[in-house]
């Protein structure tokens, strides 16, 4: 894995958890607005919108660089629209990055010809 691909995956991983947190907070703010009159939906919606747009941009970049199959790319996109999906995406991306590092070290040491 080259450095640009690793960077694209890292950016996607780093934005996925904050995007999930902002989505959950937006849901909480929506409930609070309707129950107790606490109105923080606009700033939370704005924050979540920016993070979601960043997630989609980073997702498209990672898909372009990694050449994921359509099924994998669709999975990461669906995880972005689920309330806690960003946490699962972050975990899966971290594992993928760790596996790539292990494979790279194995190739470097001549253990594997992959």
Coordinates of C-alpha atoms in Angstrom, one line a residue:
X1 CA 0.0 0.0 0.0
X2 CA 1.5 3.3 -1.0
X3 CA 1.5 6.4 1.2
X4 CA -1.4 8.2 -0.6
X5 CA -3.7 5.2 -0.2
X6 CA -2.8 4.8 3.5
X7 CA -3.4 8.5 4.0
X8 CA -6.8 8.3 2.3
X9 CA -7.8 5.4 4.6
X10 CA -6.5 7.2 7.6
X11 CA -8.5 10.4 6.8
X12 CA -11.7 8.3 6.3
X13 CA -11.0 6.5 9.6
X14 CA -10.4 9.7 11.5
X15 CA -13.6 11.4 10.3
X16 CA -15.9 8.3 10.8
X17 CA -16.1 8.3 14.6
X18 CA -16.8 12.1 14.9
X19 CA -19.4 11.8 12.2
X20 CA -21.1 9.0 14.1
X21 CA -21.0 11.0 17.4
X22 CA -22.4 14.1 15.7
X23 CA -25.3 12.0 14.2
X24 CA -26.1 10.6 17.6
X25 CA -26.0 14.1 19.2
X26 CA -28.2 15.4 16.5
X27 CA -30.8 12.8 17.3
X28 CA -30.6 13.6 21.0
X29 CA -31.0 17.4 20.2
X30 CA -34.0 16.6 18.0
X31 CA -35.7 14.7 20.9
X32 CA -34.8 17.5 23.4
X33 CA -36.2 20.1 21.1
X34 CA -39.6 18.4 21.0
X35 CA -39.7 17.4 24.7
X36 CA -38.1 20.2 26.8
X37 CA -37.7 23.0 24.3
X38 CA -33.9 22.8 24.2
X39 CA -33.1 23.9 20.6
X40 CA -29.6 23.0 19.5
X41 CA -30.7 21.3 16.3
X42 CA -29.3 24.0 14.0
X43 CA -25.7 24.1 15.2
X44 CA -25.6 20.3 15.7
X45 CA -27.2 19.8 12.2
X46 CA -24.6 22.1 10.7
X47 CA -21.8 20.3 12.4
X48 CA -23.1 16.9 11.4
X49 CA -23.6 18.1 7.8
X50 CA -20.0 19.3 7.5
X51 CA -18.7 16.0 9.0
X52 CA -21.0 13.9 6.7
X53 CA -19.8 15.8 3.6
X54 CA -16.2 15.3 4.7
X55 CA -16.9 11.6 5.2
X56 CA -18.4 11.3 1.7
X57 CA -15.4 13.1 0.1
X58 CA -12.9 11.0 2.0
X59 CA -14.9 7.8 1.2
X60 CA -14.8 8.6 -2.5
X61 CA -11.1 9.3 -2.3
X62 CA -10.4 6.0 -0.4
X63 CA -12.6 4.1 -2.9
X64 CA -10.7 5.6 -5.8
X65 CA -7.3 4.8 -4.3
X66 CA -7.9 1.4 -2.9
X67 CA -10.0 0.1 -5.8
X68 CA -12.5 -1.5 -3.4
X69 CA -15.1 -3.8 -4.9
X70 CA -18.5 -2.2 -5.2
X71 CA -19.7 -4.3 -2.2
X72 CA -17.0 -2.9 0.1
X73 CA -17.5 0.7 -1.0
X74 CA -21.3 0.3 -0.6
X75 CA -20.8 -1.1 2.9
X76 CA -18.7 1.9 4.0
X77 CA -21.3 4.3 2.5
X78 CA -24.2 2.6 4.3
X79 CA -22.3 2.7 7.5
X80 CA -22.1 6.5 7.2
X81 CA -25.9 6.8 7.2
X82 CA -26.5 4.6 10.1
X83 CA -26.6 6.3 13.5
X84 CA -23.6 4.3 15.0
X85 CA -22.2 3.0 11.7
X86 CA -19.2 5.3 11.8
X87 CA -17.9 3.4 14.8
X88 CA -18.0 0.1 12.9
X89 CA -16.4 1.8 9.9
X90 CA -13.6 3.2 12.0
X91 CA -12.9 -0.3 13.5
X92 CA -13.0 -2.0 10.2
X93 CA -10.7 0.6 8.6
X94 CA -8.3 0.3 11.5
X95 CA -8.1 -3.4 11.0
X96 CA -7.6 -3.0 7.3
X97 CA -4.7 -0.6 7.9
X98 CA -3.1 -2.9 10.4
X99 CA -3.4 -5.8 8.0
X100 CA -1.7 -3.7 5.3
X101 CA 1.2 -2.8 7.6
X102 CA 1.7 -6.5 8.5
X103 CA 1.6 -7.5 4.9
X104 CA 4.0 -4.8 4.0
X105 CA 6.5 -5.8 6.7
X106 CA 6.2 -9.5 5.6
X107 CA 7.0 -8.5 2.0
X108 CA 9.9 -6.4 3.1
X109 CA 11.4 -9.2 5.2
X110 CA 10.9 -11.6 2.3
X111 CA 8.5 -13.9 4.2
X112 CA 5.7 -13.5 1.7
X113 CA 5.8 -12.8 -2.0
X114 CA 2.6 -10.9 -2.1

